[in-house]
Short mmCIF file of C-alpha atoms and ligand atoms in Angstrom, two decimals:
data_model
loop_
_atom_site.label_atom_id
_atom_site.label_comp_id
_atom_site.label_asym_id
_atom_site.label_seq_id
_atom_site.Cartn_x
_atom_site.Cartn_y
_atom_site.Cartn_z
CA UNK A 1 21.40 -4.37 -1.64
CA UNK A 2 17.93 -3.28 -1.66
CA UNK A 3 15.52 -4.40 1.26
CA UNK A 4 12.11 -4.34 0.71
CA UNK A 5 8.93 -3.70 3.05
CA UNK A 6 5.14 -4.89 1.88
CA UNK A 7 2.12 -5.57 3.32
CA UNK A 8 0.97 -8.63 4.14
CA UNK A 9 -2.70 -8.26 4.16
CA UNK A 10 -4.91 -6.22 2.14
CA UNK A 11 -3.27 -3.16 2.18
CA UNK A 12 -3.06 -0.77 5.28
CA UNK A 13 -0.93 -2.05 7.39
CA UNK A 14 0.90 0.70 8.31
CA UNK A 15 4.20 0.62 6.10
CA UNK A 16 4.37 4.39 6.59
CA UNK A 17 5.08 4.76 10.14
CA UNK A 18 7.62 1.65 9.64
CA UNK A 19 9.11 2.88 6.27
CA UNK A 20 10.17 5.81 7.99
CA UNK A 21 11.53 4.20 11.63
CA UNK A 22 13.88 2.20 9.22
CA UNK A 23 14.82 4.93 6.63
CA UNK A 24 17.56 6.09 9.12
CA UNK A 25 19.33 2.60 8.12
CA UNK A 26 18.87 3.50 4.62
CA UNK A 27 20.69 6.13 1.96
CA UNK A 28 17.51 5.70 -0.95
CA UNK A 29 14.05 4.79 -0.14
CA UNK A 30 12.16 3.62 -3.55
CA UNK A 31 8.16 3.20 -4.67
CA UNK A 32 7.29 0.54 -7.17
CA UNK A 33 4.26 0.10 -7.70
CA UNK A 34 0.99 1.71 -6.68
CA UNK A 35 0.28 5.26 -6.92
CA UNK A 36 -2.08 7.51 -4.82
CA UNK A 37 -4.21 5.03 -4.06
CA UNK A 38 -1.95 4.65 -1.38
CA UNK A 39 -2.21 6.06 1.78
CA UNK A 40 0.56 5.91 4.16
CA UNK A 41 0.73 7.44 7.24
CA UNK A 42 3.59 9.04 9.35
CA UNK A 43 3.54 10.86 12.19
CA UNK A 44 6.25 12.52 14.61
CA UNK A 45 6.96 15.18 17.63
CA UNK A 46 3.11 15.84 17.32
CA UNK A 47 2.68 16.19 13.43
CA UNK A 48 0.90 13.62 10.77
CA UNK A 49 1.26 13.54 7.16
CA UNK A 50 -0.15 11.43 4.92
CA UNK A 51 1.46 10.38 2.02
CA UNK A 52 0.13 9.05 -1.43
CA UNK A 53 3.17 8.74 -4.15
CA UNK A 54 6.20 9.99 -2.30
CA UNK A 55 8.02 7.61 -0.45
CA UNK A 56 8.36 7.88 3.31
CA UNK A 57 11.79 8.04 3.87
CA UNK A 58 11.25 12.26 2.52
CA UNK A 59 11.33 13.37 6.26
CA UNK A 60 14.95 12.41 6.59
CA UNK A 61 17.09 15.15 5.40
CA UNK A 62 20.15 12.56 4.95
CA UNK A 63 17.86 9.91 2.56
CA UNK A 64 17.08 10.21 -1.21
CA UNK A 65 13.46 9.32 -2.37
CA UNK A 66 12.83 7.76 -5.72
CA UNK A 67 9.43 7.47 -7.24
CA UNK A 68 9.86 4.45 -9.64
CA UNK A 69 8.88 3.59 -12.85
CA UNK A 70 6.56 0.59 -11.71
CA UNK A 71 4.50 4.01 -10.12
CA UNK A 72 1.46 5.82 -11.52
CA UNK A 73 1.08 9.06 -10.95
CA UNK A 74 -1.07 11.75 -10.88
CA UNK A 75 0.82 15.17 -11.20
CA UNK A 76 -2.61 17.35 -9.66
CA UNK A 77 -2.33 14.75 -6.38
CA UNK A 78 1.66 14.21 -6.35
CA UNK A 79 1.22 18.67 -6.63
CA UNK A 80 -1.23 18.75 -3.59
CA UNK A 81 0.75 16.11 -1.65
CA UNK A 82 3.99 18.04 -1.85
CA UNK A 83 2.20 21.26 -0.93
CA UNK A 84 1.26 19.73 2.03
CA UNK A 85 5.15 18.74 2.53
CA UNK A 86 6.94 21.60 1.59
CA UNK A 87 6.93 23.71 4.96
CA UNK A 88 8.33 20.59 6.95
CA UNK A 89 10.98 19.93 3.88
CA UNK A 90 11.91 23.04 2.25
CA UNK A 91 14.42 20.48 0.93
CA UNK A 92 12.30 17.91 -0.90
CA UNK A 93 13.37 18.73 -4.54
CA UNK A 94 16.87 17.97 -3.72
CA UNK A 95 15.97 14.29 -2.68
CA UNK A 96 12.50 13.16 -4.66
CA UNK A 97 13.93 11.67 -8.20
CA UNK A 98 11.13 10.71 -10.35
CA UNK A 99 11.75 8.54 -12.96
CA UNK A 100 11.39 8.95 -16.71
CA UNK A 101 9.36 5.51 -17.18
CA UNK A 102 6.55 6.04 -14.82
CA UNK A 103 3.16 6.15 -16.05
CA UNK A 104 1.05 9.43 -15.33
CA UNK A 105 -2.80 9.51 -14.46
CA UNK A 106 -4.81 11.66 -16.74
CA UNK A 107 -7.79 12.97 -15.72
CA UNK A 108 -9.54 10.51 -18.01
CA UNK A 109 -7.94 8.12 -16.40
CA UNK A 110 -9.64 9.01 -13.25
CA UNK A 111 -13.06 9.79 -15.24
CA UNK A 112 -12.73 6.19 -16.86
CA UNK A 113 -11.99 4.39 -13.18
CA UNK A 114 -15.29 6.12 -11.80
CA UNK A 115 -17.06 5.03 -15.28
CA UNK A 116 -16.40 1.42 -14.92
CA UNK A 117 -17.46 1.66 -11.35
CA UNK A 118 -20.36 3.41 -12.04
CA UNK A 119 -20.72 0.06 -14.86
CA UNK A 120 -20.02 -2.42 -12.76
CA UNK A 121 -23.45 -1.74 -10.23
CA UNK A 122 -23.16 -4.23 -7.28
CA UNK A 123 -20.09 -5.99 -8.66
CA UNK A 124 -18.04 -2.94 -8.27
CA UNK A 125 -14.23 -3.14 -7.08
CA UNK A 126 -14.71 -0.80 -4.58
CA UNK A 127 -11.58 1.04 -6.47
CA UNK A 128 -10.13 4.11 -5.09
CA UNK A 129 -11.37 6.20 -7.46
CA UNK A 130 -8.14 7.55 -8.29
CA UNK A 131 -7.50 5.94 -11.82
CA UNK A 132 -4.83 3.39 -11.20
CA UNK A 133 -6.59 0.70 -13.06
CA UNK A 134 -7.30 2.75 -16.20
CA UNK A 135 -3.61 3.80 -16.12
CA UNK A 136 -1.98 0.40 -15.77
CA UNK A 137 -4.41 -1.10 -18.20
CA UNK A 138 -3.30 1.51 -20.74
CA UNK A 139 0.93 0.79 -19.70
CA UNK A 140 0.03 -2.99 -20.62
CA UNK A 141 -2.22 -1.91 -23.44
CA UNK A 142 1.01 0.33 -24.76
CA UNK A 143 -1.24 3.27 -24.95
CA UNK A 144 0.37 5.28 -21.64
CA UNK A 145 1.49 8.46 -21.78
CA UNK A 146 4.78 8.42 -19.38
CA UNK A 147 6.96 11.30 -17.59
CA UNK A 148 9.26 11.30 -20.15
CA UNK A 149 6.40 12.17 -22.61
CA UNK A 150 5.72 14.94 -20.92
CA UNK A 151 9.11 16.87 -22.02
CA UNK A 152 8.63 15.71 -25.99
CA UNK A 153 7.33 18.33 -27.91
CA UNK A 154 4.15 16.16 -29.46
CA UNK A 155 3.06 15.68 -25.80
CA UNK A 156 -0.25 17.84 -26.26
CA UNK A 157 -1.12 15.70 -29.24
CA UNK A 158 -0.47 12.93 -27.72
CA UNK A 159 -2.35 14.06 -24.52
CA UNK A 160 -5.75 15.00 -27.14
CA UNK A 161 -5.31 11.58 -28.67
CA UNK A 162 -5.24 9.48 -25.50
CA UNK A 163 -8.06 12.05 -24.06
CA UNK A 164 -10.57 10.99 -27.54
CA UNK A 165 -9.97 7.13 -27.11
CA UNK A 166 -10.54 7.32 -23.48
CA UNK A 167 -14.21 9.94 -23.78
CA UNK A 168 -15.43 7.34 -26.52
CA UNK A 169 -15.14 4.58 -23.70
CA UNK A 170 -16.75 7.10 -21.43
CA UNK A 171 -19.79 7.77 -23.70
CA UNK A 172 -20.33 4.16 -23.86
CA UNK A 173 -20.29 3.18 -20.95
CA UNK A 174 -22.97 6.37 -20.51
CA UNK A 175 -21.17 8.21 -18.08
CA UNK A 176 -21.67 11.82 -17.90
CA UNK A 177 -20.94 12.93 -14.43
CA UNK A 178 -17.91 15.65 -15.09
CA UNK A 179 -16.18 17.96 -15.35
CA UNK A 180 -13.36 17.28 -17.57
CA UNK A 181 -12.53 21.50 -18.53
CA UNK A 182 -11.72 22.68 -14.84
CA UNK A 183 -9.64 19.35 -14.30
CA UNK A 184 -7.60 19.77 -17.63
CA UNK A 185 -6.45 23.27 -15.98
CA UNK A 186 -5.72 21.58 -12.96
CA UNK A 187 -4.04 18.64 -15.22
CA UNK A 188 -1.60 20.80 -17.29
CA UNK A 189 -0.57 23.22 -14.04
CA UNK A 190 0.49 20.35 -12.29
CA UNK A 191 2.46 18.95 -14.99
CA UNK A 192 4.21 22.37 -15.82
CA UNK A 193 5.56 21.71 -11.42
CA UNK A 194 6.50 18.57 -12.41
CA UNK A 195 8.61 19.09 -14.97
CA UNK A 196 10.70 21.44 -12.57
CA UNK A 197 11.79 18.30 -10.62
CA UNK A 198 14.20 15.91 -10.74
CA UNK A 199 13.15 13.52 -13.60
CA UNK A 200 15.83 10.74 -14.25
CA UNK A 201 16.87 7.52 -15.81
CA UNK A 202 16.10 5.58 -12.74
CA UNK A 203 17.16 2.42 -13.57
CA UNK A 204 20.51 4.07 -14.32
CA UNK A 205 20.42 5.54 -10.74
CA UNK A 206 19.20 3.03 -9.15
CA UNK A 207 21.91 0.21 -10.41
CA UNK A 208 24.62 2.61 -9.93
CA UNK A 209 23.36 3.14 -6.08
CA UNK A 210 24.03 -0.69 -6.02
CA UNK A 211 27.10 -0.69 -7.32
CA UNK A 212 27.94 1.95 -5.25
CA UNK A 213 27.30 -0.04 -1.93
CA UNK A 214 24.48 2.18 -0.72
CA UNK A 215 21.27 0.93 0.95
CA UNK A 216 17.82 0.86 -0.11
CA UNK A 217 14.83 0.36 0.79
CA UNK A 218 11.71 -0.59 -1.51
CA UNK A 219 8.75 0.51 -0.05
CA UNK A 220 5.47 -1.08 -1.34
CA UNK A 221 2.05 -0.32 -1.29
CA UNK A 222 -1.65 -1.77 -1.28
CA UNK A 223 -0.72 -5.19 0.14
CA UNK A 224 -0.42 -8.48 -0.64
CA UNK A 225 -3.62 -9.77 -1.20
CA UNK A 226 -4.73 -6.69 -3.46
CA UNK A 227 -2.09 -8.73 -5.80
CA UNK A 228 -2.71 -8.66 -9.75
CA UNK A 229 -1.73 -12.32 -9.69
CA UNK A 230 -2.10 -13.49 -6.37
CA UNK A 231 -4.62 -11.52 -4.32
CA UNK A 232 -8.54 -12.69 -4.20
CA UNK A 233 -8.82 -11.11 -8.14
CA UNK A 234 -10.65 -9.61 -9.39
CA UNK A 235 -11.13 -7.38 -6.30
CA UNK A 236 -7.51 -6.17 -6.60
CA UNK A 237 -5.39 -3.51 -7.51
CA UNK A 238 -3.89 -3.55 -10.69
CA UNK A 239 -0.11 -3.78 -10.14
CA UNK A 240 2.37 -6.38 -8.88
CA UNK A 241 2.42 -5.90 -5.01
CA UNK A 242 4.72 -8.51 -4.03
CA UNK A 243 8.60 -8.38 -3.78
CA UNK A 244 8.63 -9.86 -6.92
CA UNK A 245 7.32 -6.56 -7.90
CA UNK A 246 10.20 -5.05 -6.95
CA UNK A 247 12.65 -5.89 -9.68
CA UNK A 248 10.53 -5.01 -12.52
CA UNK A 249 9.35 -1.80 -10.87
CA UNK A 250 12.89 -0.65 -10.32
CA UNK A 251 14.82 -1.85 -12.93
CA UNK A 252 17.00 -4.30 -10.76
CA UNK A 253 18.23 -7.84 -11.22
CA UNK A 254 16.60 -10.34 -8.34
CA UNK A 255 19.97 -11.26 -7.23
CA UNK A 256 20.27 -7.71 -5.69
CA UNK A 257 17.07 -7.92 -3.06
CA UNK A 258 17.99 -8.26 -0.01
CA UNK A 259 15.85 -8.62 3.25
CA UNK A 260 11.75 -8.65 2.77
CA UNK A 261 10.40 -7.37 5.96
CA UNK A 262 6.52 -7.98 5.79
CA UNK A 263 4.52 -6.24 7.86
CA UNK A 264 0.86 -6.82 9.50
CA UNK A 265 -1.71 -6.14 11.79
CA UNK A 266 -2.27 -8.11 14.92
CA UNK A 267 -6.00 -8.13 13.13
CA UNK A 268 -7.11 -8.09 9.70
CA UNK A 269 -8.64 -5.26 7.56
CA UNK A 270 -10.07 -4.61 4.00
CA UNK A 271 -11.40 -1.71 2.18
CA UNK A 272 -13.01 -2.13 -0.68
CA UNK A 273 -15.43 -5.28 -2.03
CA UNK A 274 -14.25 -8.66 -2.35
CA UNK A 275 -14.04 -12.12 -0.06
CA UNK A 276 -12.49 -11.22 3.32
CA UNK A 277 -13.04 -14.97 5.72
CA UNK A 278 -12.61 -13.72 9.06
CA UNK A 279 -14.77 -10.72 8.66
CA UNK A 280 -16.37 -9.65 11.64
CA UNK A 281 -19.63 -7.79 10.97
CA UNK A 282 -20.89 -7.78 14.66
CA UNK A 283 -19.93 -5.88 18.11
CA UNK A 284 -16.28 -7.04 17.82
CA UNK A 285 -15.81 -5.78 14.48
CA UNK A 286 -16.71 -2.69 15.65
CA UNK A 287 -14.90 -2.13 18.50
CA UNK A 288 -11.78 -3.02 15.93
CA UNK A 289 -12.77 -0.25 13.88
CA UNK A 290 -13.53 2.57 16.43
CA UNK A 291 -10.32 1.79 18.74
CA UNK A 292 -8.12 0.97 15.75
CA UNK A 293 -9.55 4.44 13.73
CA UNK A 294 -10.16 2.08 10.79
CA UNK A 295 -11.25 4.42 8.03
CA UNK A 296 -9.08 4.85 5.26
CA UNK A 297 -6.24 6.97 5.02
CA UNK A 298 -6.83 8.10 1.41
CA UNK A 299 -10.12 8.30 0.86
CA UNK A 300 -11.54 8.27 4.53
CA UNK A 301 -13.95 5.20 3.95
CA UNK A 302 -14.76 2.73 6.68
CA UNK A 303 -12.20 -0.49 6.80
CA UNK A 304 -14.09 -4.06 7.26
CA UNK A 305 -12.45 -5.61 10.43
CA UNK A 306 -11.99 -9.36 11.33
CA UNK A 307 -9.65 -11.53 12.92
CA UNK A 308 -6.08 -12.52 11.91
CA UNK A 309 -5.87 -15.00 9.10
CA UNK A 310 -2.82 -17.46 9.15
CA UNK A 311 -4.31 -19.11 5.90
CA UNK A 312 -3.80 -15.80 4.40
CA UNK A 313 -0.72 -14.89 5.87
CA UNK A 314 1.16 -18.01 4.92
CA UNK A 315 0.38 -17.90 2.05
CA UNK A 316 1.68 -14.22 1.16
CA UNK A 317 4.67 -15.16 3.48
CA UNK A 318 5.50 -18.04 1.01
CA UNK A 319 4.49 -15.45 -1.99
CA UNK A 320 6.63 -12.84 -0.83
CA UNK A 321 9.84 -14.86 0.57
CA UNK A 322 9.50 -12.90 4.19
CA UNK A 323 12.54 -13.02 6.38
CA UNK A 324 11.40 -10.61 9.04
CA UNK A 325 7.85 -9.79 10.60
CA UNK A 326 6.63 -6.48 11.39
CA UNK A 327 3.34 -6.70 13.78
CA UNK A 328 1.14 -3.26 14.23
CA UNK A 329 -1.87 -2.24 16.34
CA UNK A 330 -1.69 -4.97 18.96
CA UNK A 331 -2.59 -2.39 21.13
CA UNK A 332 -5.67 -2.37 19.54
CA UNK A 333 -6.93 -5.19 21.34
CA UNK A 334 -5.55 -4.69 24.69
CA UNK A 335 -9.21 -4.83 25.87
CA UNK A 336 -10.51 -7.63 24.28
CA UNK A 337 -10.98 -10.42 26.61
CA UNK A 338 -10.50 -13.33 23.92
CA UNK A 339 -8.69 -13.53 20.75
CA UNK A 340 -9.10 -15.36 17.81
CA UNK A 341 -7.12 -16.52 14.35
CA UNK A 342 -8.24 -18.56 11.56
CA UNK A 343 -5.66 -21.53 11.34
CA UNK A 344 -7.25 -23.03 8.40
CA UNK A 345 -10.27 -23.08 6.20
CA UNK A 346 -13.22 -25.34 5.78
CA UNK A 347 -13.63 -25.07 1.88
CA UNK A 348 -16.63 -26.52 0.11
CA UNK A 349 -17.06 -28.91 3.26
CA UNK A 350 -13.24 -29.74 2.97
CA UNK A 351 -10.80 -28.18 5.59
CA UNK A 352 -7.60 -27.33 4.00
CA UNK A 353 -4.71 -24.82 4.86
CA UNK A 354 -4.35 -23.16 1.14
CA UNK A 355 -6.26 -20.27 0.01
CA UNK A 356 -8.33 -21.82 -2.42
CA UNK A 357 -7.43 -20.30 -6.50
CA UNK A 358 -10.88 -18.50 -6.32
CA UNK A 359 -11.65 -16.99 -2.83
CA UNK A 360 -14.53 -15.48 -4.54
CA UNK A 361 -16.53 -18.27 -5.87
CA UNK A 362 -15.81 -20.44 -2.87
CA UNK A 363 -17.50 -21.11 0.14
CA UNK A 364 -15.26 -20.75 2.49
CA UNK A 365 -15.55 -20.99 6.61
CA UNK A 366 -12.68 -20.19 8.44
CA UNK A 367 -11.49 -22.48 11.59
CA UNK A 368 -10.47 -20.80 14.30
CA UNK A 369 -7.75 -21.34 16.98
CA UNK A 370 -9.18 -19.01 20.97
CA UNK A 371 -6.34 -17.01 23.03
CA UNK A 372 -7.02 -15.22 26.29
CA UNK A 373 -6.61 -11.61 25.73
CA UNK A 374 -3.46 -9.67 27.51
CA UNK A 375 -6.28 -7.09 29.16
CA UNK A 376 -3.91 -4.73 29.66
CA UNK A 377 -2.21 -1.43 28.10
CA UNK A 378 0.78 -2.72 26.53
CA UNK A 379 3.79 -0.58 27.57
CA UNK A 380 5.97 0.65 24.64
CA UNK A 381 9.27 1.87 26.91
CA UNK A 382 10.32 -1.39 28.35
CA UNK A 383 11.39 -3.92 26.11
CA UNK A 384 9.84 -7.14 24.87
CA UNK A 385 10.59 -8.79 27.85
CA UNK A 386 8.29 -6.64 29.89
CA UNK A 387 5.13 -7.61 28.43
CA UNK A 388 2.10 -9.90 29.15
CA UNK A 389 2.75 -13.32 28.99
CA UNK A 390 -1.18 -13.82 27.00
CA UNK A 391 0.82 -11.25 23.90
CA UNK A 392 3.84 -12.75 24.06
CA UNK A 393 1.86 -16.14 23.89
CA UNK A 394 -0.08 -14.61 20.73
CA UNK A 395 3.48 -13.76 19.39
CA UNK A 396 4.97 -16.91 19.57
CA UNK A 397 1.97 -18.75 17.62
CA UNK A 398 1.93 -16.62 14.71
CA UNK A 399 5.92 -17.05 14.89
CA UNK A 400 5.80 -20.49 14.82
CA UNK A 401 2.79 -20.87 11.98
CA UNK A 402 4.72 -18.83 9.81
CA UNK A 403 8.46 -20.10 10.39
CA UNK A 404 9.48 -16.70 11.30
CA UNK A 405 10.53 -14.47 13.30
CA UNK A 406 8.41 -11.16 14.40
CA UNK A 407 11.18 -8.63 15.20
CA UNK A 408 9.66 -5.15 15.68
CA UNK A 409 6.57 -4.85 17.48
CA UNK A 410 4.18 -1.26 16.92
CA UNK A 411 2.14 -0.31 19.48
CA UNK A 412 1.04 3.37 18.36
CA UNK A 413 0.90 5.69 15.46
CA UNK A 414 4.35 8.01 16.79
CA UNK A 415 7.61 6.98 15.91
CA UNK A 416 8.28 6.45 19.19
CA UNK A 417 6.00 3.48 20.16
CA UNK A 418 7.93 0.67 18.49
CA UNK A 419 9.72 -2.36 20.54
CA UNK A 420 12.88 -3.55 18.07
CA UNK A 421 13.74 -7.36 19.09
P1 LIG B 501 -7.64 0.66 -6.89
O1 LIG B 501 -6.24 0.27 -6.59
O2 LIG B 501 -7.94 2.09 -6.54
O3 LIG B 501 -8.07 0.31 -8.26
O4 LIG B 501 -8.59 -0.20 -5.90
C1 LIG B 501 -8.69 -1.60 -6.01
C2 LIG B 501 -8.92 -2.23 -4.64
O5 LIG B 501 -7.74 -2.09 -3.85
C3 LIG B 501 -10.04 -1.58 -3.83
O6 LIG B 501 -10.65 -2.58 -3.03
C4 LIG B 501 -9.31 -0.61 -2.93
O7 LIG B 501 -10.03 -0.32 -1.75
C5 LIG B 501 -8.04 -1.39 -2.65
N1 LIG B 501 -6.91 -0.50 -2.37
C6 LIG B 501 -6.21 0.22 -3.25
N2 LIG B 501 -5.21 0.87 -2.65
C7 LIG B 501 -5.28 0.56 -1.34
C8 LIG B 501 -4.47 0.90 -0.21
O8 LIG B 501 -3.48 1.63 -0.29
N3 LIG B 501 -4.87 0.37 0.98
C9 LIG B 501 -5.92 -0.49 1.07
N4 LIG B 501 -6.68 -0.84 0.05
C10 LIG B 501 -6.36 -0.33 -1.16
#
């Protein structure tokens, strides 16, 4: 069976700390989609790591880590990230399979992203920078190079011929800010590492792993509202974030996913441009920020903060099947005297409970349900139980509005801090 964790929101919800407090349960823990765009973070008996395109479950000398072909990746950050690794998992080549069919992020790619950025002026995507669109758009476009190519001996030709097409879009679009030499020696070390790990036929692996009664988890990344399909386009990533995502960026039938645990924060967040309703840009939205260390994992920018949006989250609930919630950073608010969460929207004048199809042309005011804060540090040692009656109160709503059940509760960055129901 393979279980999958996403993010409910718009990406940063912390599936890193809770990708790796489940990985025990696991034997396999599997990427697929994203690429280092991601950011997720982990941290245990005093250390942090942040990590981009390997899957969390790496700390956990028992469980295997697959990077799967619905990834992109870039070989000079997947080379940096595993230098960073390597001292606290001497081990990690034994247990990070990459497979074959994965896309990989030239440095065009990157060039390109920060191009059409550059293009787009005020209407920018606030992308990452790190060239997933460019990459994905060549995979659809069936002009991607992939791991696999990277063994074939036409490779370099291949690379110069994907480089050309990608400088003439470059030219026009009058970008000229770059370096490309010193990042093509970068490009083709990092490649020559890569080829010394475990590259495989991963849907081969993977299937047999079923077969085999092992357990998996599918970890995703960005979140659910950064959706290609589904999220407020066109500020999105470019890959399929949902569980749905899962099958094609695995190479598994849909009868074999198991349990979707989706996992948010007890607030909303969003880096990047694009419609976010219960934005906060005043006092509140800053406290969110500074006490919740809302700046962005990856590339260190500053996350917009709001309140929790049940529009939103039913609806990537419904998208995404959830059977389990996973609810960080309530601690967050432990000081906030009152609470708030959008319950529906008032859309063109007309209140409704759907996200409308375009969140970006719409004018959309959100309608908001009070709560008395809990005013109080939330203890992490003594059960559920134990709590404040105001949290607890907070819990059941968003249990109820969503027909589901919230069964782990995070109330800090260490492993440690995390109430199981
Ligand atoms: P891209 O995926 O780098 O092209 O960025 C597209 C949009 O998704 C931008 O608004 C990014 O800020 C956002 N985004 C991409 N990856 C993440 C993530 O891991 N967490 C949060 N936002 C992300």
């Amino acid at each position: 069976m393979v279980d999958v964790i996403l993010g409910l929101q718009w990406g940063d919800e912390g599936k890193g700390k809770i990708a790796d407090y489940l990985t025990p349960q696991y034997d396999i823990v599997a990427r697929f989609q994203g690429g280092p765009n991601a950011g997720h973070s982990l941290e245990f008996e005093g250390k942090k790591f942040v990590l981009n395109t390997i899957p969390s479950g790496i700390f956990h000398k028992s469980t295997l880590n697959l990077i799967g072909n619905g990834v992109v990746i870039d070989p000079v950050r997947l080379k940096e990230e595993i230098a960073r690794i390597a001292a606290e998992c001497p081990d990690y080549a034994d247990r990070l399979l990459i497979s074959l069919k994965a896309h990989i992020i030239l440095p065009t790619h990157r060039i390109l992203d920060a191009a059409s950025e550059n293009a787009k002026g005020e209407n920018k995507i606030g992308s990452t920078l790190r060239g997933i669109g460019p990459t994905y758009r060549d995979k659809t476009g069936r002009a991607g190079i992939r791991v696999g190519d990277l063994l074939a001996t036409d490779f370099k030709e291949k690379y110069e011929q994907t480089k050309n097409a990608h400088l003439k879009q470059i030219h026009f679009l009058e970008f000229s800010d770059f370096d490309l030499a010193a990042e093509e020696i970068k490009f083709f070390e990092a490649v020559d590492f890569l080829k010394t790990h475990k590259l495989i036929n991963s849907e081969y692996f993977i299937n047999k792993a079923i077969t085999d009664g092992k357990k998996i988890l599918a970890e995703g990344a960005q979140g659910s509202m950064l959706d290609i399909e589904f999220g407020t386009y066109p500020y999105v990533t470019s890959s399929v974030t949902l569980a749905g995502g899962v099958c094609s960026g695995l190479g598994i039938a849909p009868k074999h996913i198991g349990k979707v645990y989706g996992i948010f924060k007890a607030y909303c967040t969003r880096v990047g441009s694009g419609p976010f309703p219960t934005e906060l840009e005043n006092e509140i939205g800053e406290d969110l920020r500074r006490i919740g260390n809302e700046f962005g994992a990856t590339t260190g920018r500053r996350r917009r903060c709001g309140w929790l949006d049940m529009v939103a989250l039913r609806y990537t609930c419904m998208l995404n099947g959830v059977d389990e919630l996973i609810m960080m950073k309530s601690d967050v608010m432990n000081a906030m005297p009152q609470i708030e969460a959008a319950v529906a929207y008032k859309v063109d004048g007309v209140e409704t409970d759907e996200v409308p199809a375009n969140l970006c042309t719409s004018d959309v005011a959100p309608i908001y349900k009070q709560f008395d804060g809990w005013a109080e540090d939330l203890p992490h040692d003594l059960g559920y139980d134990a709590l404040n009656a105001n949290f607890k109160s907070y819990v059941s709503f968003i249990e109820q509005s969503l027909n589901t059940p919230v069964k782990v509760i995070s109330l800090g960055p260490e492993r440690h801090k995390t109430i199981m129901r």
